[in-house]
Coordinates of C-alpha atoms in Angstrom, one line a residue:
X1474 CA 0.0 0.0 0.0
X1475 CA 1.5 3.5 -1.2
X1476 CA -0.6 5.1 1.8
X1477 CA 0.6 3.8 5.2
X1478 CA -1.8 5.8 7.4
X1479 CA -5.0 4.5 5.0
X1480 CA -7.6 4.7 7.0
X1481 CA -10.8 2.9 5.2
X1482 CA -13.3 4.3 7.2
X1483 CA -12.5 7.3 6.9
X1484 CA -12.1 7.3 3.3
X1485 CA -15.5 5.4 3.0
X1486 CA -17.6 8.1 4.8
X1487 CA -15.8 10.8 3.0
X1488 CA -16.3 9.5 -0.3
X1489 CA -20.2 9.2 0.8
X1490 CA -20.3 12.5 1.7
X1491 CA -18.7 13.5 -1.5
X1492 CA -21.1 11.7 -3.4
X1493 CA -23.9 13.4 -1.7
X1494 CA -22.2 17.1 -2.4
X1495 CA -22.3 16.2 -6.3
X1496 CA -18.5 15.6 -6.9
X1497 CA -17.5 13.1 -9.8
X1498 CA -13.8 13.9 -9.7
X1499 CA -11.2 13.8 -6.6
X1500 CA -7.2 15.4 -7.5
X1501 CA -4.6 15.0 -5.1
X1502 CA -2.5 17.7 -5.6
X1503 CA 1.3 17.7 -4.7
X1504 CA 4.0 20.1 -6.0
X1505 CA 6.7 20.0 -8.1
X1506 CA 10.2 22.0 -6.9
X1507 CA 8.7 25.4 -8.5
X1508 CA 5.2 24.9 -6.2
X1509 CA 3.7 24.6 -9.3
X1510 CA 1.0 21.8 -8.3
X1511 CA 0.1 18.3 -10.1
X1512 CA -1.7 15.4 -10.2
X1513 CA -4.5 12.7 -11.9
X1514 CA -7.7 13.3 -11.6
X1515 CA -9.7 10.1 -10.1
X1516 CA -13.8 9.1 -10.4
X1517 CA -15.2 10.0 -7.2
X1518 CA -16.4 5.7 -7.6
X1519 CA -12.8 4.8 -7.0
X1520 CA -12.3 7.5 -4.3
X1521 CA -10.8 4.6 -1.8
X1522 CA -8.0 3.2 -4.0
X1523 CA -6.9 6.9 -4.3
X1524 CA -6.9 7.6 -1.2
X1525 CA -4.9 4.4 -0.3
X1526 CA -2.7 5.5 -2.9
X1527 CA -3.4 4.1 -6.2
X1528 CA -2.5 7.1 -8.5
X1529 CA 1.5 6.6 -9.6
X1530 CA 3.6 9.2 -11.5
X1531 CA 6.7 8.9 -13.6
X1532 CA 8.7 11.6 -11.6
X1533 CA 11.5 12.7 -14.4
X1534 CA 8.4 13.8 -16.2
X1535 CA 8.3 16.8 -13.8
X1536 CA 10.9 19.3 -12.6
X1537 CA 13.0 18.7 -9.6
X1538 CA 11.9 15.1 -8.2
X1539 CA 14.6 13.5 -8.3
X1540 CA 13.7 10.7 -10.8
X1541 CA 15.8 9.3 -13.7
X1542 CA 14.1 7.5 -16.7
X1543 CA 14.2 4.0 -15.5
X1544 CA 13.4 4.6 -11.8
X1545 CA 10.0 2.9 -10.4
X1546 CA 7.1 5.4 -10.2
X1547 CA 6.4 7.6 -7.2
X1548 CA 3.1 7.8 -5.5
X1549 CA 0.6 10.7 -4.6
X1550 CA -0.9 10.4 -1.2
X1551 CA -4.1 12.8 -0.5
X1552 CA -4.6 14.6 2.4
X1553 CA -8.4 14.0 3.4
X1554 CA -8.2 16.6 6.3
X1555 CA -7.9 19.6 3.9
X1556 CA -9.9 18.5 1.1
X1557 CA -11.8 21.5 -0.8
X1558 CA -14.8 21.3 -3.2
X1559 CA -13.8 24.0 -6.1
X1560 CA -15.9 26.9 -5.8
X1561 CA -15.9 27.3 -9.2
X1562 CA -16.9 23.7 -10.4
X1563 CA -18.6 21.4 -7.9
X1564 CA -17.6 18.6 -9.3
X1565 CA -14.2 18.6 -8.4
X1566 CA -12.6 17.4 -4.8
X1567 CA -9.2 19.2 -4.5
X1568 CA -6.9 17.5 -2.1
X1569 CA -3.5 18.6 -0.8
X1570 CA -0.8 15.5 -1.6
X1571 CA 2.8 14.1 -0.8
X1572 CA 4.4 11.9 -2.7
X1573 CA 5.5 8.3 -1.7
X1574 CA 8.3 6.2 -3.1
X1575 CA 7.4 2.3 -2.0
X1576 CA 5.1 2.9 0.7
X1577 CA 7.4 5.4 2.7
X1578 CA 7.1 8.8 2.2
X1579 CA 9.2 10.7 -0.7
X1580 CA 12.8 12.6 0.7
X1581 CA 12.3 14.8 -2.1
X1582 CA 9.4 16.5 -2.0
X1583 CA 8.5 19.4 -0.3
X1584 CA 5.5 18.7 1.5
X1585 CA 7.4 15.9 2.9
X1586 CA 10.3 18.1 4.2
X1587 CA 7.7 20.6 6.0
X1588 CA 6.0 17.7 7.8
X1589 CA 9.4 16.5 8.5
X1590 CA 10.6 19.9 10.2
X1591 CA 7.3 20.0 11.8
X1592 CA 8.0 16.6 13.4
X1593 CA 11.2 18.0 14.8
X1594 CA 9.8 21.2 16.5
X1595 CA 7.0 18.9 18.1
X1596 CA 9.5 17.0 19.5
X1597 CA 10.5 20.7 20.9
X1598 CA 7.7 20.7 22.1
X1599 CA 6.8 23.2 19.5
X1600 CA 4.8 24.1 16.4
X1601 CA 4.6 27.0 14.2
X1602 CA 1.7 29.0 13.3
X1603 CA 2.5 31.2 9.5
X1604 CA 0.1 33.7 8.1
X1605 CA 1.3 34.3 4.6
X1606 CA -0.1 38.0 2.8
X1607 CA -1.2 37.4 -1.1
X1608 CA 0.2 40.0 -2.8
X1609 CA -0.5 39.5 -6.8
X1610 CA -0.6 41.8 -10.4
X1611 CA -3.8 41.2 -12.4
X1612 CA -3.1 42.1 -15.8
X1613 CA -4.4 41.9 -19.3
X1614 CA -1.4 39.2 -21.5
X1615 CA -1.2 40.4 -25.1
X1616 CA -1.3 38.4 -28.3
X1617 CA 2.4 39.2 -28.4
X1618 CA 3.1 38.7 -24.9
X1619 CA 3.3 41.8 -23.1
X1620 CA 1.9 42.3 -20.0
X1621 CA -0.3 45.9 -19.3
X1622 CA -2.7 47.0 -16.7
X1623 CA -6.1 45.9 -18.5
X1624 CA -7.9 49.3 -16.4
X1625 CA -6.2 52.5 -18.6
X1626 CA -7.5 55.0 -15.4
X1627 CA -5.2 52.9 -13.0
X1628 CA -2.3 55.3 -14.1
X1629 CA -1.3 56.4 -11.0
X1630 CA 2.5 56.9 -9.5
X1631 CA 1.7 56.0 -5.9
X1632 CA -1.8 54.1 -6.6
X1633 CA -1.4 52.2 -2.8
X1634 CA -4.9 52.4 -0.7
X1635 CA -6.8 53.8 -3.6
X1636 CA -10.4 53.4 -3.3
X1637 CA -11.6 54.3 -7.0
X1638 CA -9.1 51.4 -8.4
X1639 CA -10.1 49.2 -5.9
X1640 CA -13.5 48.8 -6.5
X1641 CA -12.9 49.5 -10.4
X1642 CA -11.8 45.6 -10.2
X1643 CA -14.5 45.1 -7.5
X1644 CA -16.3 41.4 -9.1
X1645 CA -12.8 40.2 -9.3
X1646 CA -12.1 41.1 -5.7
X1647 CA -15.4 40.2 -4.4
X1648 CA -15.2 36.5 -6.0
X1649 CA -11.6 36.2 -4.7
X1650 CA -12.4 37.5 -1.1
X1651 CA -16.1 35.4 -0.6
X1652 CA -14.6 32.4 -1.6
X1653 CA -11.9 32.6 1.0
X1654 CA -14.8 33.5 3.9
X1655 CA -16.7 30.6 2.3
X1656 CA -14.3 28.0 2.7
X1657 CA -13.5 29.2 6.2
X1658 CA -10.2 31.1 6.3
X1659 CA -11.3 34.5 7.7
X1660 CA -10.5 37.3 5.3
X1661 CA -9.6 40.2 7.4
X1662 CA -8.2 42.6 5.2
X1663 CA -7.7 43.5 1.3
X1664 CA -6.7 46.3 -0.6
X1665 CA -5.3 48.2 -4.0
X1666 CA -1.6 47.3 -3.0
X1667 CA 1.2 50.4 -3.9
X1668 CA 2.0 49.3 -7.5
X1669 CA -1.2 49.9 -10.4
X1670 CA -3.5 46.9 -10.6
X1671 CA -1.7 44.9 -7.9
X1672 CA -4.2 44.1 -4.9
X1673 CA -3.4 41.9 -1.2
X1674 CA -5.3 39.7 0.1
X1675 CA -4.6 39.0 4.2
X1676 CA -6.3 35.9 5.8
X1677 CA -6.0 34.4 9.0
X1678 CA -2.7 32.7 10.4
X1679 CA -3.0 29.0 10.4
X1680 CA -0.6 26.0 11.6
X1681 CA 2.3 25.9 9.1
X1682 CA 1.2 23.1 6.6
X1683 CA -2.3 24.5 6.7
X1684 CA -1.3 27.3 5.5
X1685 CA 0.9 26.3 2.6
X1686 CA -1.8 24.1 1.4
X1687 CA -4.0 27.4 1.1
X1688 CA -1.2 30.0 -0.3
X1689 CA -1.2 27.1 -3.1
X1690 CA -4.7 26.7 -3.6
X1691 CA -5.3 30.6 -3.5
X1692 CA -2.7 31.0 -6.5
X1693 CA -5.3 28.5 -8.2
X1694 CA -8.0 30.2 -7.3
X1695 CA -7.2 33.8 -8.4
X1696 CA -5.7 32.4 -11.5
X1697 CA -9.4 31.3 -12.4
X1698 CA -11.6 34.2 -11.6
X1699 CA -9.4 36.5 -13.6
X1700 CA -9.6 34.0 -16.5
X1701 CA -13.2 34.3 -16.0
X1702 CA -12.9 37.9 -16.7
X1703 CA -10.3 37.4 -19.9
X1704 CA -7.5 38.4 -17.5
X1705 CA -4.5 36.8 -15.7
X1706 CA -3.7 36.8 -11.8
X1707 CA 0.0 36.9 -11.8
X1708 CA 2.5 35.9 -8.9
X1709 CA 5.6 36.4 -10.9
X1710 CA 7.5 38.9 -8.6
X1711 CA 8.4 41.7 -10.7
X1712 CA 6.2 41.9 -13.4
X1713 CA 6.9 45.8 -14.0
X1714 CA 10.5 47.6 -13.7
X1715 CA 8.7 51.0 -12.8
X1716 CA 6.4 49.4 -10.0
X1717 CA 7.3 47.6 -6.9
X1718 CA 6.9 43.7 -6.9
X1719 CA 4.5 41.4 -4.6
X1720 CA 5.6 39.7 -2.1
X1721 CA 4.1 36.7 0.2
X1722 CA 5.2 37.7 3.3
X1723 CA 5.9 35.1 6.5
X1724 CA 4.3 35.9 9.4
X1725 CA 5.6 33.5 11.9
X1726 CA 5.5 32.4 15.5
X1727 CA 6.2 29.6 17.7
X1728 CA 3.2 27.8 19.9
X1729 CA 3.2 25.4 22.9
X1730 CA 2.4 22.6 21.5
X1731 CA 0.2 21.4 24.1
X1732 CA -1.7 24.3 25.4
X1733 CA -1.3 26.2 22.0
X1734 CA 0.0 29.2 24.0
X1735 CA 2.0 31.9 21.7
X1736 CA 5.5 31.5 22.6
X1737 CA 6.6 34.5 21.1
X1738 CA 4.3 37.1 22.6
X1739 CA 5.4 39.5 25.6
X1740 CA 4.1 42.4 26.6
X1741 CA 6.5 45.5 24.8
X1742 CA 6.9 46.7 28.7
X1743 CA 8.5 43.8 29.7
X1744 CA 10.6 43.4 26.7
X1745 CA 13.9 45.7 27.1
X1746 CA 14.1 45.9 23.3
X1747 CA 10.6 47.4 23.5
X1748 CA 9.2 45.2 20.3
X1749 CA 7.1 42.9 22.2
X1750 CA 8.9 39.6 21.4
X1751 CA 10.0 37.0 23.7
X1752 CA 13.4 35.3 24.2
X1753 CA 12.9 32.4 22.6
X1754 CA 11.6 34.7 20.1
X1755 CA 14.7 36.7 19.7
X1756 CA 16.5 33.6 19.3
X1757 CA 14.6 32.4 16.1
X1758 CA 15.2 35.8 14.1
X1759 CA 18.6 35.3 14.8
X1760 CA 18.6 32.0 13.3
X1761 CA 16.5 33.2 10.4
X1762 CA 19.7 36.0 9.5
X1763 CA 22.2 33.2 10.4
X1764 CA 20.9 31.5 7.2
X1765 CA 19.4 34.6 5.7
X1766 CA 21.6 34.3 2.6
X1767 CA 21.1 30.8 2.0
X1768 CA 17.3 31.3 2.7
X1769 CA 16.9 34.1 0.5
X1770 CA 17.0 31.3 -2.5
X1771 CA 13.5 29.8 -1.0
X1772 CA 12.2 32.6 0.0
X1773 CA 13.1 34.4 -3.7
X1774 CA 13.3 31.7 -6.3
X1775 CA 13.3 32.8 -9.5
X1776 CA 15.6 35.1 -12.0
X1777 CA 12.8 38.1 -11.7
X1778 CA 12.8 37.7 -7.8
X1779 CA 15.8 40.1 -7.7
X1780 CA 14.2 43.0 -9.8
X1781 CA 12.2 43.1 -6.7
X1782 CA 15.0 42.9 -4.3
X1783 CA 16.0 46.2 -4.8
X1784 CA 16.3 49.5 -3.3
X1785 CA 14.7 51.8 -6.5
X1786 CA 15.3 50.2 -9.2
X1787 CA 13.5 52.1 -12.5
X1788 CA 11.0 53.6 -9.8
X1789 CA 10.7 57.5 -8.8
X1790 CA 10.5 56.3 -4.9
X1791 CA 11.8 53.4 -3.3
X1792 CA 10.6 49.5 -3.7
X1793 CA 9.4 48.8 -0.3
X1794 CA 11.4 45.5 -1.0
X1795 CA 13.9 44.1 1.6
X1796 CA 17.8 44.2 0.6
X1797 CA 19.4 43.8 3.9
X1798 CA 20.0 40.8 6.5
X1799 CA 18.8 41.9 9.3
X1800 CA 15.3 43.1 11.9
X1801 CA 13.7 45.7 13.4
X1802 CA 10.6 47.0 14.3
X1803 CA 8.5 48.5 11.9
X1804 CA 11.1 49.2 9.6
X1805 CA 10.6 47.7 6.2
X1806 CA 13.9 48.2 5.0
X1807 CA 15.0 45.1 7.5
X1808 CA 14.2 41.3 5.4
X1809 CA 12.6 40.5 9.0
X1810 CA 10.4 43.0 11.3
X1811 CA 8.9 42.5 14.4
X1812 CA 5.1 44.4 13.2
X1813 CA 3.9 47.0 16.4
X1814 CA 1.4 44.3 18.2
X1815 CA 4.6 42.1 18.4
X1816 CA 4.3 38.3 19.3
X1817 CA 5.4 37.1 16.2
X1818 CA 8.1 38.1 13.0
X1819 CA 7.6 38.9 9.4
X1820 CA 10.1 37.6 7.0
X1821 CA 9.8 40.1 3.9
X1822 CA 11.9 39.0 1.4
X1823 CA 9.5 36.1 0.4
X1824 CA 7.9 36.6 -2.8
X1825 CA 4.8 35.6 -4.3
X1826 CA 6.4 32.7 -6.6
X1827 CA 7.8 30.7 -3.5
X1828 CA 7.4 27.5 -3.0
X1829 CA 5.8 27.9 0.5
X1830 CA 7.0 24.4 2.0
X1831 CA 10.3 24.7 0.9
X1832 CA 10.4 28.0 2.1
X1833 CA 8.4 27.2 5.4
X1834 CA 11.1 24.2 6.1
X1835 CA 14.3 26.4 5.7
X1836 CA 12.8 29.0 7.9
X1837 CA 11.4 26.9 10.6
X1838 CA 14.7 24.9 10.6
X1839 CA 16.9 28.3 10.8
X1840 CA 14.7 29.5 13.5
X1841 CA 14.6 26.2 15.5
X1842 CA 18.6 26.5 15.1
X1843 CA 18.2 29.6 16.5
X1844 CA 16.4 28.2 19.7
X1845 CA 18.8 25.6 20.4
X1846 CA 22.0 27.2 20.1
X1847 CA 20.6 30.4 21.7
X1848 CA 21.4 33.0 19.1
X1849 CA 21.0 36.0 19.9
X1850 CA 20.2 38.6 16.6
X1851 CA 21.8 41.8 17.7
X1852 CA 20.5 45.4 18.1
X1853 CA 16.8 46.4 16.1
X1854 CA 17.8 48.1 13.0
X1855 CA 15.1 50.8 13.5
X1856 CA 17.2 53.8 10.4
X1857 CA 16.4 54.3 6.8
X1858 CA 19.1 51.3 5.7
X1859 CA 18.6 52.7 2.2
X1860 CA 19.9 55.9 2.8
X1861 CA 23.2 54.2 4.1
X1862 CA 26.4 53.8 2.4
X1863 CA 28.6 50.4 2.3
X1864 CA 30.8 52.0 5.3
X1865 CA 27.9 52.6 7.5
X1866 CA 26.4 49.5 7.1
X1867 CA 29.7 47.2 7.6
X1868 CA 30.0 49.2 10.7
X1869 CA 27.1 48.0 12.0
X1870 CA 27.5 44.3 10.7
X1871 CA 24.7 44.4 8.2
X1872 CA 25.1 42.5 5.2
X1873 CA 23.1 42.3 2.1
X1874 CA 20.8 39.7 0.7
X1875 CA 21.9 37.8 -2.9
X1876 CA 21.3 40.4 -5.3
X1877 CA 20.9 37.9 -7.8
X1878 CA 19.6 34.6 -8.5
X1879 CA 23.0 33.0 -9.3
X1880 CA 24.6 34.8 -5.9
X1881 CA 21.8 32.8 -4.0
X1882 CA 21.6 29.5 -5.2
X1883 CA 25.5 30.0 -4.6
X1884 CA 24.5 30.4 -0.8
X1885 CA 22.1 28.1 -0.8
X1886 CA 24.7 25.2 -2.0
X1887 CA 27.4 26.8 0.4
X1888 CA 25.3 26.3 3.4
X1889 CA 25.6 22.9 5.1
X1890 CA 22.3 24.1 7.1
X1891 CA 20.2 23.0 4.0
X1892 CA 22.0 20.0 3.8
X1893 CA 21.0 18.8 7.2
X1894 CA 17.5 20.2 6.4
X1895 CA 16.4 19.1 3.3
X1896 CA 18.7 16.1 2.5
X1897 CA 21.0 15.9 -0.2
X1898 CA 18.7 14.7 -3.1
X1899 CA 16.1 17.8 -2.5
X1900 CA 19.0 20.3 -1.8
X1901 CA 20.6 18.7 -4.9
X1902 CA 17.3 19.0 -6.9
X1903 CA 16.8 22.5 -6.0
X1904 CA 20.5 24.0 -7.2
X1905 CA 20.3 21.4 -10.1
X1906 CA 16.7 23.2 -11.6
X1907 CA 17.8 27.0 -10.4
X1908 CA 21.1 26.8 -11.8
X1909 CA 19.5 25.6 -15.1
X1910 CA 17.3 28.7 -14.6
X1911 CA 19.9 31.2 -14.6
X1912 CA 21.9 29.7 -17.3
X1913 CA 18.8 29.9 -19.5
X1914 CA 18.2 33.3 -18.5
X1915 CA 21.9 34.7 -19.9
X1916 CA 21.4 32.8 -23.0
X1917 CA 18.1 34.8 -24.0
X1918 CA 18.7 38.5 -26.0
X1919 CA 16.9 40.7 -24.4
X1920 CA 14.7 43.5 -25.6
X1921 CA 17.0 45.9 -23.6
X1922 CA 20.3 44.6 -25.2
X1923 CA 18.4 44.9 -28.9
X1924 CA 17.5 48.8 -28.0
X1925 CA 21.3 49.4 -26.5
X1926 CA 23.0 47.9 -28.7
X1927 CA 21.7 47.1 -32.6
X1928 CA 22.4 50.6 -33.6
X1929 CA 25.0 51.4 -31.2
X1930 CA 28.0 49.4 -33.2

């Protein structure tokens, strides 16, 4: 059996209460290395062989899962805890997946690492709770594959908070933002976001996998209601050089995993750093900028992630974007901040294209590393760090993050920390597919180099 936790039962009643909802079709969806996610699609009738397992998958068909042409056939394992009816056609059963390789679950996969760090905090006693903010472009894509804002009067420089453009895409928004009430996940907050035709959506904080699961279902989700409307919801990073870039940034904290107590919060008057964050707190942001380099690959995965990463860029103000390793308060020029209710940190430089359980595993990892060696992360950065020159900032022991896609893979390999983490085949996988990326990516003429240079010699 590829499924060792089958549980018949289970599966029997949920299958009957499928049945009764209308559904014909069940997917368990797993991810490749990108977080792109994949799968068969099963008759609801043979809903109990799938969930035991039944549906196999040739794994060098897909990108970074570590499978050669003759190796035997991975396994997709569903998730019937976090199973979700589409919204959009009833028919369908969505299910979060892993993978399995001969009835044992699948090193090099994702999913599989996250539950794997997971395990390891619980036996800290710990778990960790992630709130992850949906930051996304929807934009009109050309015949001839350009990318413009499909509303002409969203045309303007600093468009953040802006009520007209908001509800200008308002059926968009409102199918987006009752479809996350309806399936439970408590919508508390959305709004036109700083760059034109770029919008947030901010949801409740859930336990770590939970929340992955939804970040990857929400891309989905938004993808088809702007298709709906002849448009596409876009989470590449930098889709503009004049605009800032979206982000998905972590919101983390640390819970007893017991009483499910926040082990981060403390009241900002005890705290003598005044931010509101306990020790143990303290300790995992100062594992998180131990590893920050090496992280940054996770966190910012692709070639366009660092046209985000960037202090102004093409733009008349600046990005918004973290550049530097290191925390502060409220200050968004930090890659993490401790936000003014405290009791838990944000990690900025995560971007919309993550893959959230790699990401989520590498953070939880550094910060856990953090715990046990009792790092401590230094003073709060609380200045304008893009206003500072290279002096200033080695004088006060801040370093950059990658500036490039290359520079971070580069950290990522260096780092025995994601070794240990992820074991050698998905570390392996990851540098493997992200190398290819950027060798791809200096290969291609640009548009830019035909402007500069055609008539210049």
């Amino acid at each position: 059996m590829n499924n060792p936790d089958f549980d018949p039962e289970k599966a029997r009643a949920l299958q009957s209460e499928l049945k009764q909802q209308g559904v014909k079709y069940c997917v368990g969806a797993y991810v490749d290395i990108h977080g792109v996610p994949k799968g068969k699609f099963v008759p609801i009738d043979h809903f109990l062989d799938f969930a035991a397992g039944s549906e196999l998958y040739t794994g060098y068909a897909l990108d970074g899962l570590g499978q050669r042409p003759n190796d035997d056939e991975i396994a997709s394992v569903p998730d019937l805890d976090g199973g979700i009816v589409l919204p959009w056609n009833k028919e369908v059963a969505w299910f979060p997946a892993d993978n399995t390789f001969k009835g044992q679950p699948y090193e090099i996969n994702t999913r599989v690492a996250l539950k794997k760090q997971l395990a390891r905090a619980a036996e800290m006693g710990f778990g960790m709770n992630l709130g992850i903010e949906c930051e996304l472009f929807v934009v009109k894509y050309t015949d001839d594959g350009r990318l413009e804002i499909p509303n002409t009067d969203d045309n303007q420089v600093k468009a953040c908070y802006d009520v007209k453009r908001f509800l200008d895409r308002y059926t968009w928004l409102d199918k987006v933002s009752s479809t996350i009430n309806d399936l439970g996940w408590d919508l508390y907050s959305l709004d036109h976001e700083d760059a034109n035709s770029q919008f947030e959506f901010d949801f409740k904080y859930a336990d770590a996998l939970t929340m992955c699961d939804r970040y990857i279902f929400f891309r989905l989700m938004a993808k088809q209601y702007a298709a709906e409307e002849g448009l596409l919801a876009t989470f590449m990073p930098k889709p503009f050089a004049d605009k800032t870039g979206s982000g998905a940034h972590f919101n983390m904290s640390i819970y007893d995993i017991h009483s499910g107590e926040n082990l981060f919060r403390r009241d900002p008057a005890d705290d003598p750093r005044g931010l509101g964050l306990s020790e143990l707190g303290y300790q995992f942001v100062a594992g998180i900028l131990k590893h920050g380099p090496a992280l940054c690959a996770a966190f910012a995965p692709t070639v366009n992630s660092y046209k985000r990463l960037v202090r102004r860029g093409l733009m008349s103000y600046y990005s918004w974007a973290p550049v530097f390793n290191s925390f502060g308060k409220n200050n968004r020029t930090n890659s993490v901040r401790v936000p003014m209710a405290g009791g838990r940190c944000e990690s900025r430089n995560a971007d919309a294209a993550c893959n959230p359980y790699l990401a989520a595993s590498l953070v939880l990892a550094a910060g856990l590393e953090g715990i046990r060696e009792n790092l401590d992360p230094g003073p709060a950065q609380e200045e304008n760090l893009y206003e500072w020159t290279p002096r200033q900032l080695a004088e006060r022991g801040i370093c950059e993050l990658p500036r490039t896609l290359h520079e971070a893979v580069e950290a990522f390999a260096a780092d025995p920390f994601v070794t240990e983490t992820l074991g050698q085949g998905l570390r392996d996988e990851f540098i493997t597919y992200k190398s290819e990326e950027w060798r791809q990516y200096h290969q291609r003429v640009s548009q830019w180099e035909i402007d500069q240079y055609a008539r210049t010699f």
